[in-house]
Coordinates of C-alpha atoms in Angstrom, one line a residue:
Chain J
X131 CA 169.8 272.5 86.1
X132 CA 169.1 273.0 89.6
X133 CA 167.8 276.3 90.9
X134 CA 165.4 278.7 92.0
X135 CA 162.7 280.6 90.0
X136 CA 160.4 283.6 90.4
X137 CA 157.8 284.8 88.3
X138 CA 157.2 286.9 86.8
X139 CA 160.3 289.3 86.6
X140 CA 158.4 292.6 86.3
X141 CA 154.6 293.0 87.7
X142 CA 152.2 295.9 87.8
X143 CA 149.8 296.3 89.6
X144 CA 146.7 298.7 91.0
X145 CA 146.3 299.9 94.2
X146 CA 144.0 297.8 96.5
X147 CA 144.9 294.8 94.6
X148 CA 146.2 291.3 96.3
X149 CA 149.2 290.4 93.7
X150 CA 150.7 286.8 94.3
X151 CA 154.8 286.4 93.6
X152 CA 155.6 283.1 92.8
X153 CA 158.6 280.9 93.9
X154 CA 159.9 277.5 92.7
X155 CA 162.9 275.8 94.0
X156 CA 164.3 272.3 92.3
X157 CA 167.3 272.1 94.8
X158 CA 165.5 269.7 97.8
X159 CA 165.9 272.7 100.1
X160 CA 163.9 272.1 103.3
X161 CA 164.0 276.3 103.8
X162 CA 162.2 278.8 102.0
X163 CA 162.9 282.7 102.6
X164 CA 161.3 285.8 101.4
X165 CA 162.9 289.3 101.5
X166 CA 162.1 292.9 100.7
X167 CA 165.2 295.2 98.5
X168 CA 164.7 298.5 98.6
X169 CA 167.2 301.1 97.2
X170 CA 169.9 302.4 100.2
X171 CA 168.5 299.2 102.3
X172 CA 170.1 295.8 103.4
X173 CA 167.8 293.1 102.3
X174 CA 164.8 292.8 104.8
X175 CA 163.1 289.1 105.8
X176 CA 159.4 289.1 105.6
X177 CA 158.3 285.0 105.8
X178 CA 160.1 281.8 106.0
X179 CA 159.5 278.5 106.3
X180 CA 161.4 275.7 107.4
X181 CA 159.5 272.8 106.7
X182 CA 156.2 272.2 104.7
X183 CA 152.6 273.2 106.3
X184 CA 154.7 275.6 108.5
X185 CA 156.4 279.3 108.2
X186 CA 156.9 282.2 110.5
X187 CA 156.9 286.4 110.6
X188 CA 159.8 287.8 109.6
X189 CA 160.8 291.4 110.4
X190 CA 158.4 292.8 108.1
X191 CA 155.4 290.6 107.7
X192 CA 152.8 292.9 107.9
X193 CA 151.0 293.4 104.6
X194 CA 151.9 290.2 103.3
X195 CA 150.7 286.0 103.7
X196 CA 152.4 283.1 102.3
X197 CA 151.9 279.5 102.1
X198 CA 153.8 275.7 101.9
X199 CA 152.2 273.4 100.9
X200 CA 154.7 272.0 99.0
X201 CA 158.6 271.4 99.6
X202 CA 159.1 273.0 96.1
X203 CA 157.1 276.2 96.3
X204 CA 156.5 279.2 98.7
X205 CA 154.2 281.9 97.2
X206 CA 154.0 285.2 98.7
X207 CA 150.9 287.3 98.3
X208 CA 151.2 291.0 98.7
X209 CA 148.1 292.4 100.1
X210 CA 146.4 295.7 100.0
X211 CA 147.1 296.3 103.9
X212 CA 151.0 296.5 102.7
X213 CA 151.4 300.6 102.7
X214 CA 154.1 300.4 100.1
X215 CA 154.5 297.5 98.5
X216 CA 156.9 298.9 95.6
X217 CA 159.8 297.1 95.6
X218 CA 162.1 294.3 94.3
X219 CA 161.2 291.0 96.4
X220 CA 164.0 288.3 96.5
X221 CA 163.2 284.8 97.3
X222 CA 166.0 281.8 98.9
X223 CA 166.2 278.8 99.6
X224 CA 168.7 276.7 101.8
X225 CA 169.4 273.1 102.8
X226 CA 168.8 271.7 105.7
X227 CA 170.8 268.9 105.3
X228 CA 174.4 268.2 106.9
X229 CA 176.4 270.0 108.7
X230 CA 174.2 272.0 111.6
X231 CA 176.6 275.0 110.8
X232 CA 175.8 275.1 107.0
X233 CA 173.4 278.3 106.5
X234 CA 174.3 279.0 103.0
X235 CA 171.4 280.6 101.4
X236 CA 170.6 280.7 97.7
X237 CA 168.5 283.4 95.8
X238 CA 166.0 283.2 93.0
X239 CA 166.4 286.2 90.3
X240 CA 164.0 288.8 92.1
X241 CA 160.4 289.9 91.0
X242 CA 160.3 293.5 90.7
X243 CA 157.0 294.8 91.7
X244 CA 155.8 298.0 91.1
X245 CA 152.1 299.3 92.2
X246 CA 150.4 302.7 90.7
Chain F
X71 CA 170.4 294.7 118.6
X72 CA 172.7 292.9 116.1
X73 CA 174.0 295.4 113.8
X74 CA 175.9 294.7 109.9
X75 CA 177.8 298.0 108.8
X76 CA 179.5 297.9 105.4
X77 CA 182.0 300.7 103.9
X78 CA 182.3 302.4 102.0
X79 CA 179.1 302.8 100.7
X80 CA 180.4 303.4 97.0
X81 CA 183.6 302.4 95.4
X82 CA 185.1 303.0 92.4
X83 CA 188.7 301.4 91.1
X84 CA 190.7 302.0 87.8
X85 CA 191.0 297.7 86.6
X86 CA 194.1 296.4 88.2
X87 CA 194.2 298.7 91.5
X88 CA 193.7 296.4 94.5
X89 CA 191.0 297.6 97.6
X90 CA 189.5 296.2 100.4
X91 CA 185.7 296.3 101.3
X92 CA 185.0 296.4 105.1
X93 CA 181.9 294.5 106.9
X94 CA 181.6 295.1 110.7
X95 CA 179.1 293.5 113.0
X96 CA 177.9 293.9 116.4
X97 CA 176.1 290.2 116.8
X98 CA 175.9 288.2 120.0
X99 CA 176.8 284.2 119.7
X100 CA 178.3 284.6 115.5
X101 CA 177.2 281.7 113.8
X102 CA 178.6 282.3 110.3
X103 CA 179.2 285.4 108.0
X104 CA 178.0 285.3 104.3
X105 CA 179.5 287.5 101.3
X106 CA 177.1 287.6 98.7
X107 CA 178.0 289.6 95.0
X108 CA 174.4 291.3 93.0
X109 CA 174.4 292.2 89.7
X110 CA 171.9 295.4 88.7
X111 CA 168.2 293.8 89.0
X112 CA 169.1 290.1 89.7
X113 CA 169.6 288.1 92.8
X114 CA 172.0 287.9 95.2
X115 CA 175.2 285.0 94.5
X116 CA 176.4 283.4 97.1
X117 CA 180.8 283.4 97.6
X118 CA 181.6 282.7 101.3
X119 CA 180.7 281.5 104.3
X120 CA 183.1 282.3 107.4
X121 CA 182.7 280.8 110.5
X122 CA 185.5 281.8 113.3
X123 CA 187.7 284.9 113.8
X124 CA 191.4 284.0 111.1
X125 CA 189.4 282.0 108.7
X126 CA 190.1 282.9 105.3
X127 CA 188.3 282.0 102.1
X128 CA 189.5 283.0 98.4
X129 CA 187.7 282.7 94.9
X130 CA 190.0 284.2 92.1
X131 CA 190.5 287.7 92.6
X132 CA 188.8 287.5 95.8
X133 CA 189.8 286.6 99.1
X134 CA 187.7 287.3 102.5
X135 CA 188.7 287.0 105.9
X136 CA 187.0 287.4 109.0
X137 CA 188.5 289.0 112.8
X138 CA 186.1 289.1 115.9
X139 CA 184.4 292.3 114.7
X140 CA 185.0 292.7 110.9
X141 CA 185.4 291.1 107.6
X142 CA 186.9 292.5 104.9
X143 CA 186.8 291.2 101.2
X144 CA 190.0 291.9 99.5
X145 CA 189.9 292.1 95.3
X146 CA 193.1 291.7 94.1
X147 CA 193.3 293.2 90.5
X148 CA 190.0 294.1 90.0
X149 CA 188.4 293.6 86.4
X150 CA 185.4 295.7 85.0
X151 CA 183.4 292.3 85.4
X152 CA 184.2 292.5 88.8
X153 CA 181.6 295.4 89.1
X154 CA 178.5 294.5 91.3
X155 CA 177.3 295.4 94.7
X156 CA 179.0 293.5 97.5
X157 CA 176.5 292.3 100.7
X158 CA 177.6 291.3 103.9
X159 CA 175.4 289.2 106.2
X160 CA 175.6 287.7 109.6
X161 CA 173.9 285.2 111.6
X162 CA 173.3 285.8 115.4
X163 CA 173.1 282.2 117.2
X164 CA 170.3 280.2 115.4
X165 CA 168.9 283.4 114.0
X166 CA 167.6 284.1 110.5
X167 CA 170.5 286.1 108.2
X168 CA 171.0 289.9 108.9
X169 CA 172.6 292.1 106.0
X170 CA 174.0 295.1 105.4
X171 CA 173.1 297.4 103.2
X172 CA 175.6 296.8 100.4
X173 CA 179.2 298.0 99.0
X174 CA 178.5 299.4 94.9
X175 CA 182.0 298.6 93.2
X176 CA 182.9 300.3 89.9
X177 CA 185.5 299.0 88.1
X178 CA 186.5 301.1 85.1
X179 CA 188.7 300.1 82.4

């Protein structure tokens, strides 16, 4: 079956430690997205990338990095600069292929990070 | 500033009474609006895409439409399953996706 994962689905963590979310997508998606959910807010972008070896800010970048080196994966690290890094972090993916008004975008299961 | 407001913020519905959730946006150059339904602790699923102002879009019990300012999703006999937060999202020209913060339907039995 073709989809997105996360792992893991629940992470704890210290404070002052880096923690690195992983994403894996099996669709062929050329874009990669990672948002922040926090309770009472819309979902908030903080990287994405639309093509391998390249990605850019988001609205809320600071605090995190990510990478793509890969079509299939886009990790996000969560840095100790990130001043509250507790929160359920959503990654997507979406096609680039066909129709330039296509901009479906489709969503992994969440990682729910929580740091003490 | 492109803006997504949904309302209400909360719903709840006895199963079988028919509503309507509302998504407005302030956006300059709409290039799509995207309904999404989450589930408690899981990811967002995608249901429509709507592209121009009297486009319509149905999936079962649920049928959005879209006017220049606003997009409403209409459930039609709502079932307990039906139960999920609603998200609304926009995109502005060749933009990234903006949401909204969410519509929590209950549907009791």
């Amino acid at each position: 079956d073709g989809g997105i994962t996360q792992s893991p689905k629940y992470l704890f963590r210290k404070e002052g430690q880096n923690v690195t979310l992983s994403c894996e997508q099996n669709l062929n998606h050329d874009a990669m997205y990672w948002y922040r959910q926090d309770p009472g807010q819309g979902l908030r972008l903080i990287y994405y990338s639309q093509i391998v070896n390249d990605f850019q800010k988001g609205d809320i970048a600071e605090g995190y990095s990510v990478s793509r080196e890969k079509k299939e994966s886009f990790p996000l690290t969560v840095t100790s600069a990130q001043k509250n890094p507790t929160a359920f972090y959503l990654c997507a993916s979406r096609s680039g292929q066909g129709s330039a008004l296509t901009y479906e975008q489709y969503f992994g299961p969440g990682t729910r990070l929580t740091v003490t | 500033e492109d803006q997504v407001t949904q309302s209400p913020e909360a719903l709840r519905l006895q199963e079988g009474e028919s509503s309507s959730l509302n998504c407005s946006y302030t956006v300059s150059g709409l290039r799509g609006l995207f309904w999404y339904r989450q589930d408690p602790g899981k990811g967002p699923e995608f249901l429509f895409t709507l592209y121009s102002a009297g486009e319509e879009k149905e999936k079962e019990r649920l049928k959005a439409t879209l006017t220049k300012k606003e997009s409403f999703l209409h459930i039609t006999a709502p079932k307990p399953e039906d139960s999920a937060t609603y998200l609304c999202a926009v995109r502005p020209g060749y933009s990234t996706l903006t949401f909204g913060k969410g519509t929590m339907l209950l549907v009791s039995p």
